[in-house]
Coordinates of C-alpha atoms in Angstrom, one line a residue:
X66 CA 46.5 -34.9 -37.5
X67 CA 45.5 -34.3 -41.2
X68 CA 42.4 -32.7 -40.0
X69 CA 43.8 -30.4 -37.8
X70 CA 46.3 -29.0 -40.6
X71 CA 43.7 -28.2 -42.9
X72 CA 41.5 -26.9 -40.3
X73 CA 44.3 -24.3 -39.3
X74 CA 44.5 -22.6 -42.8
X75 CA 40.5 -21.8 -41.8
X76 CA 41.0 -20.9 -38.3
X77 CA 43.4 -18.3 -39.3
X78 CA 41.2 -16.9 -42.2
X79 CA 38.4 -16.5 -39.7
X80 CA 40.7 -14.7 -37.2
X81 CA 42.0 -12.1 -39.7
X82 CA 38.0 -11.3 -40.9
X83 CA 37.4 -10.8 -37.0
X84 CA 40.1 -8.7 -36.6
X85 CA 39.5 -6.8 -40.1
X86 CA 35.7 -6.5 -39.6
X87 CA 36.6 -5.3 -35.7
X88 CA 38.9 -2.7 -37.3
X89 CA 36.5 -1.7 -39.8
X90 CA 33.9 -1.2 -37.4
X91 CA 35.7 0.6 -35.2
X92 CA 37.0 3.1 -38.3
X93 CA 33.0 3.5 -39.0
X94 CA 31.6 4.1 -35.4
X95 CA 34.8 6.6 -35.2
X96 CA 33.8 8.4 -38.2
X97 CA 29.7 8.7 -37.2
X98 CA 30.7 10.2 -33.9
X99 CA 33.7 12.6 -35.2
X100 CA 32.8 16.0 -35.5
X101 CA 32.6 17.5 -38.4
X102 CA 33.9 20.9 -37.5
X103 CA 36.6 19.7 -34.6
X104 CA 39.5 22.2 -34.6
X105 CA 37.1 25.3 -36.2
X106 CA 35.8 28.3 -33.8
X107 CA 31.5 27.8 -33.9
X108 CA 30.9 31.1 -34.1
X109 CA 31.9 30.5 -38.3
X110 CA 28.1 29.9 -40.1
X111 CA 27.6 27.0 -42.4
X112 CA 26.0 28.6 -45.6
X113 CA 23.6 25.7 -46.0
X114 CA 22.1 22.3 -44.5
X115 CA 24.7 20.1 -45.3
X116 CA 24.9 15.6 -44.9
X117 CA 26.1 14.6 -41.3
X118 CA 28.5 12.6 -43.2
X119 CA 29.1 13.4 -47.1
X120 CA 29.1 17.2 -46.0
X121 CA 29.1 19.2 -49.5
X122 CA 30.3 16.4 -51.6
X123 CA 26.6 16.3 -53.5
X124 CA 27.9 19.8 -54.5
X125 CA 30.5 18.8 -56.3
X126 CA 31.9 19.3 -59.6
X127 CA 31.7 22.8 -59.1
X128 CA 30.8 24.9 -62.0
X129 CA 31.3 28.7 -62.7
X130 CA 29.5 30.5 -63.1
X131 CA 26.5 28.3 -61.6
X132 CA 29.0 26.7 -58.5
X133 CA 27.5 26.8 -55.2
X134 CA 30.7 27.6 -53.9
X135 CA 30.4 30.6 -55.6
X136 CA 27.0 31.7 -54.2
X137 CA 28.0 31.1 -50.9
X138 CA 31.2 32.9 -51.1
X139 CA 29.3 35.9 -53.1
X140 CA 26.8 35.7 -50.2
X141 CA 29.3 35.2 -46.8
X142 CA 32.6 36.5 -45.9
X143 CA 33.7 33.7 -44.0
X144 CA 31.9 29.8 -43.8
X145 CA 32.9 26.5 -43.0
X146 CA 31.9 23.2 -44.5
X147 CA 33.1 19.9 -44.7
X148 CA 33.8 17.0 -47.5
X149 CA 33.6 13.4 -45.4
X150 CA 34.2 15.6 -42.2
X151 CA 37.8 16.9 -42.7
X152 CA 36.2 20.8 -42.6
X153 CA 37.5 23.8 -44.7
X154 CA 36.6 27.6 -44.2
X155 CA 35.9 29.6 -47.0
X156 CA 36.8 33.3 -47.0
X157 CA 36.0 35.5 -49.7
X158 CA 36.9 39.1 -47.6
X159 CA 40.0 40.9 -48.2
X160 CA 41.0 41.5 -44.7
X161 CA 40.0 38.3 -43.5
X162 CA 42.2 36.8 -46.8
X163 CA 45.3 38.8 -45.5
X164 CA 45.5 37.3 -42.3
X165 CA 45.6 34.0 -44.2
X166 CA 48.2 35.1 -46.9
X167 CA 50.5 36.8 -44.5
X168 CA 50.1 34.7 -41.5
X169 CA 52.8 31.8 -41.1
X170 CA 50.6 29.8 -39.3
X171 CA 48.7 28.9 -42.7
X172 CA 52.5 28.4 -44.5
X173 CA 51.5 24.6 -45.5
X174 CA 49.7 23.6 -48.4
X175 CA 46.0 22.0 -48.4
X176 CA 46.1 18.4 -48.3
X177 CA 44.3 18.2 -52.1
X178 CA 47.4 19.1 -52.8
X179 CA 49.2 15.6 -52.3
X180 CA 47.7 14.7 -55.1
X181 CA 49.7 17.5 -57.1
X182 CA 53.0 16.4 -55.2
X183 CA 52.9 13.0 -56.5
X184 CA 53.1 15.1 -60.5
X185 CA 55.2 18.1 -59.3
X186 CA 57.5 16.2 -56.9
X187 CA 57.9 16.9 -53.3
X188 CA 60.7 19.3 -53.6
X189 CA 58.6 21.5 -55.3
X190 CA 57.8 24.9 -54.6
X191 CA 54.7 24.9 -54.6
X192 CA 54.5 21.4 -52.2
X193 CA 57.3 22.4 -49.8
X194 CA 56.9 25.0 -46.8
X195 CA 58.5 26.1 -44.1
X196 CA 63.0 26.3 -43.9
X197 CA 62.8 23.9 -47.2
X198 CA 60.7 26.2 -49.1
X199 CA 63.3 29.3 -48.2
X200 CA 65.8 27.2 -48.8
X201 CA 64.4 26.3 -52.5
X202 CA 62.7 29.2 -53.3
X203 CA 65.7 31.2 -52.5
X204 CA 67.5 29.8 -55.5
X205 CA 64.9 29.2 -57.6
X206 CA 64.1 33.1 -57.4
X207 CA 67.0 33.8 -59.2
X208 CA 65.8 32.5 -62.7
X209 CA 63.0 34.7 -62.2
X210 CA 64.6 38.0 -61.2
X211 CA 63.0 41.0 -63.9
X212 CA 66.8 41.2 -65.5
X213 CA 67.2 37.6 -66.6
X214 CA 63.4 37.2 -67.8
X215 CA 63.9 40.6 -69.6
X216 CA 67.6 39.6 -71.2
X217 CA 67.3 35.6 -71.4
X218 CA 63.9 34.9 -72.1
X219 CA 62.3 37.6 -73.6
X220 CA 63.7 37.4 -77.4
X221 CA 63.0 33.5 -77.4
X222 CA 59.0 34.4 -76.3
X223 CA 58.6 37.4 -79.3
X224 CA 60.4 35.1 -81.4
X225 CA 58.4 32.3 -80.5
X226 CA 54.8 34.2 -80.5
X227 CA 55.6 35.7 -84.2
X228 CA 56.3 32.2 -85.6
X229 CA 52.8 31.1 -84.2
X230 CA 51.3 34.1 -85.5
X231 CA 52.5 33.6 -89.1
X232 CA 51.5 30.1 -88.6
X233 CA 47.5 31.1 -88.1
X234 CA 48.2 33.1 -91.4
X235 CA 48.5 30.7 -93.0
X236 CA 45.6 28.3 -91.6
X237 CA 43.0 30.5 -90.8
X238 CA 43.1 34.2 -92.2
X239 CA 39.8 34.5 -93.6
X240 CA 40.5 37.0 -96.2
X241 CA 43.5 34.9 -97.5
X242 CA 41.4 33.0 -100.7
X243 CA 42.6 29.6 -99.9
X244 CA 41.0 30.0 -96.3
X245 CA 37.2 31.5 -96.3
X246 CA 35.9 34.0 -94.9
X247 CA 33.7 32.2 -92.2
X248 CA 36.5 29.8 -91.3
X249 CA 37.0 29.9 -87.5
X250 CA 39.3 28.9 -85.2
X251 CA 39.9 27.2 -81.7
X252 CA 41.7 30.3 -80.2
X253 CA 42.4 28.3 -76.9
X254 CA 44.5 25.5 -78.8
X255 CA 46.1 28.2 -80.5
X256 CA 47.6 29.5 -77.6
X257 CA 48.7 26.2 -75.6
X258 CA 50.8 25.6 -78.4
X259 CA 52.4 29.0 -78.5
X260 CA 52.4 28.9 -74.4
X261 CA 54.0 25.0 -74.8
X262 CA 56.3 26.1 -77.3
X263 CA 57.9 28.8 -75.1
X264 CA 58.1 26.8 -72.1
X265 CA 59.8 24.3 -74.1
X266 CA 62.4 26.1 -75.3
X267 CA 62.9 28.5 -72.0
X268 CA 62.9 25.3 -69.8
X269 CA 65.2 23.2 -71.9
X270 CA 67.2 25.8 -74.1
X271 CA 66.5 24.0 -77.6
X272 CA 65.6 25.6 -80.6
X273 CA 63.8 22.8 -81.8
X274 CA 61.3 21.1 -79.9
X275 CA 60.1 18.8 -82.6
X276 CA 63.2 16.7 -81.3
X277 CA 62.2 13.1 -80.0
X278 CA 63.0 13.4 -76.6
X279 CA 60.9 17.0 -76.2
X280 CA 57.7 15.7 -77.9
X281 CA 58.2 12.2 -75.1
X282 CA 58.8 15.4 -72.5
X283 CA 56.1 17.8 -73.9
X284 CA 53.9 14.2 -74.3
X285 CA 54.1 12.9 -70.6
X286 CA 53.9 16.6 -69.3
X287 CA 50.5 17.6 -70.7
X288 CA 49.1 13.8 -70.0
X289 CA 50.5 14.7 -66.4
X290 CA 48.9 17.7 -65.8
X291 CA 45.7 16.0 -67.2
X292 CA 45.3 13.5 -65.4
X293 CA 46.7 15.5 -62.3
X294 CA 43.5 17.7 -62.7
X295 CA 40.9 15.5 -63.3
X296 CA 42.1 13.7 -60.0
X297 CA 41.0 16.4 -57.8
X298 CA 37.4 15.4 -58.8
X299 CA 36.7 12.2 -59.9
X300 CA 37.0 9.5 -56.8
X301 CA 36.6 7.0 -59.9
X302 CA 40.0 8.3 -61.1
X303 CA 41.7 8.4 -57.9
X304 CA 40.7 5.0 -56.8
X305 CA 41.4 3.1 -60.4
X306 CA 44.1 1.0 -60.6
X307 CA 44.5 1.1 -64.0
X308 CA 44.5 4.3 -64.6
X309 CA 46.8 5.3 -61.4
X310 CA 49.3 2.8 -63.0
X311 CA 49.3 4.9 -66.4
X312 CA 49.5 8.2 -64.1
X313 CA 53.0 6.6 -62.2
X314 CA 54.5 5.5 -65.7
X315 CA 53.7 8.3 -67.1
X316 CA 55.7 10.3 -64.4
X317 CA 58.5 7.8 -64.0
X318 CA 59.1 8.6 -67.8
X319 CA 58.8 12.3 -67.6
X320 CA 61.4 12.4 -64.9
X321 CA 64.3 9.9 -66.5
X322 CA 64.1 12.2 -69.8
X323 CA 64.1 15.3 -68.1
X324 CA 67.0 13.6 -66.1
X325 CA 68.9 12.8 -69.0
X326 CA 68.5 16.4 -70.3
X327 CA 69.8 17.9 -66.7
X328 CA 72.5 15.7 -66.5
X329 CA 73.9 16.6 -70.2
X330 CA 73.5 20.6 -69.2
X331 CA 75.6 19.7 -66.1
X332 CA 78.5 18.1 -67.9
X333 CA 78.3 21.6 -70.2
X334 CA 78.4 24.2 -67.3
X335 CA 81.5 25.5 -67.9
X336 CA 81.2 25.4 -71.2
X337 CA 77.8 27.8 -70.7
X338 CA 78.5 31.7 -70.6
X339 CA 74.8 32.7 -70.0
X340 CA 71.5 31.2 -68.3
X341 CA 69.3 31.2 -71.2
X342 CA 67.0 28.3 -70.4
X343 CA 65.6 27.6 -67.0
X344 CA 67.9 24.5 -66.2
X345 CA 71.1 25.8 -66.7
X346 CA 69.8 29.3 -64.5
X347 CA 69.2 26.8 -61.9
X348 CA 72.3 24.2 -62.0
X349 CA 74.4 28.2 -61.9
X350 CA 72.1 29.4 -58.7
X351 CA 73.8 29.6 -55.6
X352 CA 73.5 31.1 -52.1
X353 CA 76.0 33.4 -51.3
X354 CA 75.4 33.1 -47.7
X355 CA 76.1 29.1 -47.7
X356 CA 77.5 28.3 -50.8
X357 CA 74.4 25.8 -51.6
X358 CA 73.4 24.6 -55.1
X359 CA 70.0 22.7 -55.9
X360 CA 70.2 18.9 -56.0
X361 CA 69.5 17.1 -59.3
X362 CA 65.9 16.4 -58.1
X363 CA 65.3 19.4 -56.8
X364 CA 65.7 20.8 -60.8
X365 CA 63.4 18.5 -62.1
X366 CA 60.5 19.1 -59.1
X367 CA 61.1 22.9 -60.6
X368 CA 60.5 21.8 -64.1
X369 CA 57.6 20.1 -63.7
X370 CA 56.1 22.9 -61.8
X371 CA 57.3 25.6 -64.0
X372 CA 55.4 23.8 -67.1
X373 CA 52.3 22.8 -64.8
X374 CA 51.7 26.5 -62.6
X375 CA 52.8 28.5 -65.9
X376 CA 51.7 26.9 -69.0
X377 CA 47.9 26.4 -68.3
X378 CA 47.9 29.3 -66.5
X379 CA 49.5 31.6 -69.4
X380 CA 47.8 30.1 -72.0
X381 CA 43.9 30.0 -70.5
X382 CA 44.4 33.4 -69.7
X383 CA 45.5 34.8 -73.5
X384 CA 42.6 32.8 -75.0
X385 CA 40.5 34.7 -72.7
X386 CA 42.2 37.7 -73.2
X387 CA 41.6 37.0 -76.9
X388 CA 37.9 36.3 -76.3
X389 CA 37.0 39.2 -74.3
X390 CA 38.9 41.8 -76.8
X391 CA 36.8 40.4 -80.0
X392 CA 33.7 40.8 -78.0
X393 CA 34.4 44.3 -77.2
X394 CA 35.3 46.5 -80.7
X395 CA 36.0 49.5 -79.1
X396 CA 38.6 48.0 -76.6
X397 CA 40.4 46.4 -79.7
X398 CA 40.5 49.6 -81.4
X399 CA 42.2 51.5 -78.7
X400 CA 44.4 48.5 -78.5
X401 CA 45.6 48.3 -82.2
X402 CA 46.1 51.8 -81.8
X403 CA 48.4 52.0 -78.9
X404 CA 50.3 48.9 -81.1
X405 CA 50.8 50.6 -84.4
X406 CA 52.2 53.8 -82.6
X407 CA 54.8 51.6 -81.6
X408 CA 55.9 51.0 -85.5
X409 CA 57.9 48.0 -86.8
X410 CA 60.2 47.8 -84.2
X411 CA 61.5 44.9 -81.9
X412 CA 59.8 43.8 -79.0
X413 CA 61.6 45.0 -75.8
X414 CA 60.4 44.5 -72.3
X415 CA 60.6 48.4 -72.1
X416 CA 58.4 48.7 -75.0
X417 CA 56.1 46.0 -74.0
X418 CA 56.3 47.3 -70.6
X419 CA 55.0 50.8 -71.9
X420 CA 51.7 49.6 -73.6
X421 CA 49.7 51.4 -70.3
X422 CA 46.2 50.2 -72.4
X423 CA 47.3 46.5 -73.1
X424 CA 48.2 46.2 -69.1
X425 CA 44.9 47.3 -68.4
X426 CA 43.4 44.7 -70.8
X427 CA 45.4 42.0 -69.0
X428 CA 44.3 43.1 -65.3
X429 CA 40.7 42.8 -66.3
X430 CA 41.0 39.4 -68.1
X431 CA 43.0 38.2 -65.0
X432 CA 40.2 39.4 -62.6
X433 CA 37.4 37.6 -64.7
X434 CA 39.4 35.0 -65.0
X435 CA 42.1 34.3 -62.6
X436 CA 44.3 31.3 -63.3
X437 CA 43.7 29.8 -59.5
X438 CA 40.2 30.4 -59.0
X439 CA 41.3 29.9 -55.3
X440 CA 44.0 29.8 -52.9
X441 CA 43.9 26.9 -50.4
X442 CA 45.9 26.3 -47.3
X443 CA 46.5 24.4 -44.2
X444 CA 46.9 25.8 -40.6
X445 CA 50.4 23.8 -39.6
X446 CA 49.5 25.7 -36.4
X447 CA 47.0 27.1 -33.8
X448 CA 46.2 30.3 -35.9
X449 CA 43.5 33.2 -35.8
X450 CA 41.5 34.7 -38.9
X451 CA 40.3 37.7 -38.3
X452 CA 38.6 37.3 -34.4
X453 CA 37.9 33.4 -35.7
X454 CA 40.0 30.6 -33.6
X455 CA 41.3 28.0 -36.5
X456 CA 43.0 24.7 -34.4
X457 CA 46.0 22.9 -36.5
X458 CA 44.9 21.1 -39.4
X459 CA 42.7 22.9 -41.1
X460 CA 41.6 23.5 -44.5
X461 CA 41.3 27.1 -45.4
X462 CA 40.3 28.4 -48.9
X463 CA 40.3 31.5 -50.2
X464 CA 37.8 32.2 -52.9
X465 CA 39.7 34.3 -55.2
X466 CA 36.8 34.7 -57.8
X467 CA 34.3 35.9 -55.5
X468 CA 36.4 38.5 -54.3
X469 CA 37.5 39.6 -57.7
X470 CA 33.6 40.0 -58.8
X471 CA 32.9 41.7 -55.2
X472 CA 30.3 44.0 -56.8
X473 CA 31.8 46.9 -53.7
X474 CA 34.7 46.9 -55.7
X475 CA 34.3 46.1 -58.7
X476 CA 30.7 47.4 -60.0
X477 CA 29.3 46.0 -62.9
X478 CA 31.4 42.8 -62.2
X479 CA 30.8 40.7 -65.2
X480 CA 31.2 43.5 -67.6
X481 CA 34.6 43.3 -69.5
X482 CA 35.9 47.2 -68.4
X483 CA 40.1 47.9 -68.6
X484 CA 39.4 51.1 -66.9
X485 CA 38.8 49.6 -63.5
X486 CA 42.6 49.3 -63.2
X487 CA 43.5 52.8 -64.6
X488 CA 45.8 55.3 -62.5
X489 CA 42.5 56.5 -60.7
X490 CA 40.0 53.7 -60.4
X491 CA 43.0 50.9 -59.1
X492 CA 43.2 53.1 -56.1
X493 CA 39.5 52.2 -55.1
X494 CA 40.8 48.3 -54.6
X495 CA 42.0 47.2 -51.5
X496 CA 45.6 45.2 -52.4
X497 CA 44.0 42.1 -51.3
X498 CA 41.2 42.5 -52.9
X499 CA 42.6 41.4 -56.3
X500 CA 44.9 38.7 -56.3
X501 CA 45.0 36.7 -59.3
X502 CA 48.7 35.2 -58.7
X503 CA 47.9 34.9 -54.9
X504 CA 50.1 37.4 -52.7
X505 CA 52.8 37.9 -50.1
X506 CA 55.7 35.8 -50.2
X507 CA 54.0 32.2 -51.9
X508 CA 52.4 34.5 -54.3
X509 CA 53.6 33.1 -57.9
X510 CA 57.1 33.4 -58.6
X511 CA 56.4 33.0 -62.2
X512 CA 54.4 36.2 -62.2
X513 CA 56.4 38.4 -64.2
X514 CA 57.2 35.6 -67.1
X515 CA 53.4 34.8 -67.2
X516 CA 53.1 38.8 -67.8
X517 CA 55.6 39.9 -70.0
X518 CA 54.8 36.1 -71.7
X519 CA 51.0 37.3 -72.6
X520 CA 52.4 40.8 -73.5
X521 CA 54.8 39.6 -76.3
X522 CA 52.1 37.3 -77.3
X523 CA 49.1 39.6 -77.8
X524 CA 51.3 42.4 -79.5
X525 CA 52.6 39.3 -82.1
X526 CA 49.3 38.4 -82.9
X527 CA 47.5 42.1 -82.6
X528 CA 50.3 43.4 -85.6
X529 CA 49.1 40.8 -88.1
X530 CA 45.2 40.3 -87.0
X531 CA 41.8 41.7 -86.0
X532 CA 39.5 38.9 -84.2
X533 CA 35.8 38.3 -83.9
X534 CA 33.9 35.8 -82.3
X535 CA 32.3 32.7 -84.5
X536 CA 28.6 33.7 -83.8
X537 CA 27.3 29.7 -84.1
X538 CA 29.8 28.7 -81.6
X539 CA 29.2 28.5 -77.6
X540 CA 31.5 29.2 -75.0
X541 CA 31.6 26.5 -71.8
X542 CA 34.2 26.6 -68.8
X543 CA 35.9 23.4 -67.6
X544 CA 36.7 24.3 -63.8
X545 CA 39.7 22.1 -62.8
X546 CA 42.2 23.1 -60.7
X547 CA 42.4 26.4 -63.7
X548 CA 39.9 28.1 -65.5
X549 CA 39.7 26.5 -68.7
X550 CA 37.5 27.5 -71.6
X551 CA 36.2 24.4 -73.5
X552 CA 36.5 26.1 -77.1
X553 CA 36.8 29.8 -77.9
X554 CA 36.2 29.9 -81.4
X555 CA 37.3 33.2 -83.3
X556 CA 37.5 34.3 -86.8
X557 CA 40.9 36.0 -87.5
X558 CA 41.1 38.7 -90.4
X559 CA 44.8 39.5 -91.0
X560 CA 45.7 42.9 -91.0
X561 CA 47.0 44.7 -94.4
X562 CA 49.0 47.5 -92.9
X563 CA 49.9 50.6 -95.3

């Protein structure tokens, strides 16, 4: 009887290895038959011999300017490939990128992007789709309507950008004595911290984000967003436990003090006569047509994805901006000059608005460096690109950076040149042809705070500096999910005005 007992223990130990090696080895034989490309039409060319199984996994990371990615996208309108045969199609042709854009049968998000949802939330807008993403996006817009960006959030970025600005004075200025005149600067760092201090104090409406409960926010948002990014290409991240344990702490402390902080704006509501942070905007937004409001969690799924879309985004792109004006004299000329004919006067969207030179300067930075070097998607149904059959669950990707140095449109493409986008030349590119915040409806909805953000920026730090590059230092980019330079190191030379 004994026997038997303890024999059972081993009998069902064997049984459950059966079973698991049966289901195993089912899974694998499963996976070596699948094919790779089920669901995409054949006519769609592979760019290259790629692994039966790994697909273009060797290939990644990717790295611009060097990525095979980009080759292939430079080199064919439309591929396909595969990563452990779940395929994607790549599309790099204007056209054949607005059928994707404009079509709802690519509405849903790629499936990398799960790894974003567990940051952002699920209620986010850039997770949801479909009724839910209307629904959200609906009230969401209405913190990012031109009049309240213009009246509510304006003065806190000018105010914001000129305290950064007399903060560099005083660190770096290289014909200040107490600084040198070879001292250079990280221009990049420079501007996250401006970029963080504005979304700071737009998202949570406090003067002072040296406050405890900010820097914990400010702290677990930047880890967040870190972490988040590295994900997307390191199997070694996603799969350790240790460090998937930080990444889930990290969030579930992010969330209770942003909680805290929605909460505390919701007992003030009535007390609260305008929306001059982007929580209270939110807890005010309703639909006329139904009378709905956004939950609690809803809010915080926003602010998470306000700071993560717009804060990398903004600030990458002004230390690029920064970078490609010091390298080019002549451009920083005619931009100082269109900036002192505006005199000592306040920053108004109107003003900023007006600077026809400095918009230019910002178009071209954005097509050399677009924030989202690609847009990707997921058929949710049967769905055509251009004469192409795509079946339902698909990955589709459109390779904004090859478009945007399309040499038929933009010749010369890795020369710095503003003029491309002047009254004349802008009418030579197709509109989906450049499309650094996306386009149609999903396009960013933070496009015109990112703007009018790197506008009161640049003027701030234009009126009190002239920049040029540290000629020991090298430049590398760090392709995550954003472009992001590694250092851009400048030398700043303040500006003595008469």
């Amino acid at each position: 009887m004994d026997s038997q007992l303890l024999q059972q223990p081993a009998v069902w130990i064997a049984t459950a290895a059966a079973t698991a090696a049966s289901v195993v080895g089912y899974k694998i034989i499963k996976f070596t038959k699948a094919d790779a490309y089920e669901g995409v039409d054949e006519r769609i060319p592979t760019p290259a011999p790629l692994s039966n199984y790994l697909g273009a996994i060797p290939y990644l990371p990717a790295e611009f300017p060097s990525s095979v990615f980009h080759r292939w996208s430079a080199m064919l309108p439309i591929y396909k490939i595969h990563f452990f045969k779940l395929p994607m199609v790549g599309i790099s042709d204007h056209q054949l990128a607005k059928d994707i854009i404009n079509s709802g049968s690519f509405d849903e998000k790629h499936k990398a992007y799960d790894l974003i949802s567990r940051f952002v939330g699920s209620k986010s807008i850039l997770i949801t789709y479909g009724e839910e993403w209307k629904k959200t996006h609906k009230l969401v817009a209405q913190t990012f309507n031109v009049a309240n960006i213009e009246k509510n959030f304006l003065p806190t970025m000018v105010r914001t950008a000129e305290i950064h600005a007399e903060r560099l004075a005083e660190k770096y200025a290289s014909n200040r004595p107490s600084v040198g005149s070879m001292t250079s600067f990280d221009i990049d760092k420079c501007t996250v911290a401006v970029a963080l201090d504005i979304i700071a104090k737009t998202v949570f409406g406090v003067d002072n984000t040296e406050a405890e409960n900010i820097q914990t926010i400010l702290h677990c948002m930047e880890q967040g967003a870190f972490e988040t990014q590295r994900r997307f290409y390191s199997p070694f991240r996603l799969y350790n436990p240790w460090l998937l344990w930080k990444h889930n702490r990290n969030i579930s402390t992010l969330r209770s003090e942003i909680r805290k902080i929605v909460g505390e704006r919701k007992d003030q509501l009535d007390e609260i006569q305008d929306t001059r942070d982007f929580i209270a905007s939110m807890l005010k937004a309703r639909d006329d047509e139904t009378g709905h409001l956004l939950d609690e969690e809803t809010i915080i799924d926003q602010c998470i994805t306000f700071f993560f879309a717009g804060h990398d985004t903004s600030a990458h792109t002004l230390a690029w901006a920064f970078y490609l004006i010091s390298r080019h004299p002549e451009v920083e000329a005619k931009l100082l000059r269109e900036i002192d004919a505006l005199g000592d006067v306040e920053l108004t969207a109107l003003r900023l608005n007006g600077l026809k030179y400095l918009n230019l300067i910002i178009k071209e930075t954005l097509r050399m460096y677009p924030p989202g070097p690609a847009i990707s998607r997921n058929t949710n149904r049967k769905g055509k690109i251009g004469q192409y059959d795509i079946n339902k669950d698909v990955g589709c990707s459109v390779h904004v950076l090859a478009m945007h140095y399309n040499e038929q449109y933009f010749p010369n493409p890795t020369r710095f040149d503003p003029e491309r986008f002047n009254e004349e030349n802008v009418k030579n590119i197709p509109p989906f042809q450049y499309i650094p915040f996306a386009k149609g409806e999903r396009s960013c909805i933070g496009q015109k705070f990112a703007l009018l953000e790197m506008k009161a920026v640049l003027v701030a730090f234009y009126r009190k500096f002239t920049f040029t590059p540290d000629p020991w230092a090298s430049l590398k980019i760090d392709a995550m999910i954003t472009l992001q330079p590694t250092a851009v190191r400048l030398i700043a030379k303040e500006r003595i005005l008469k």
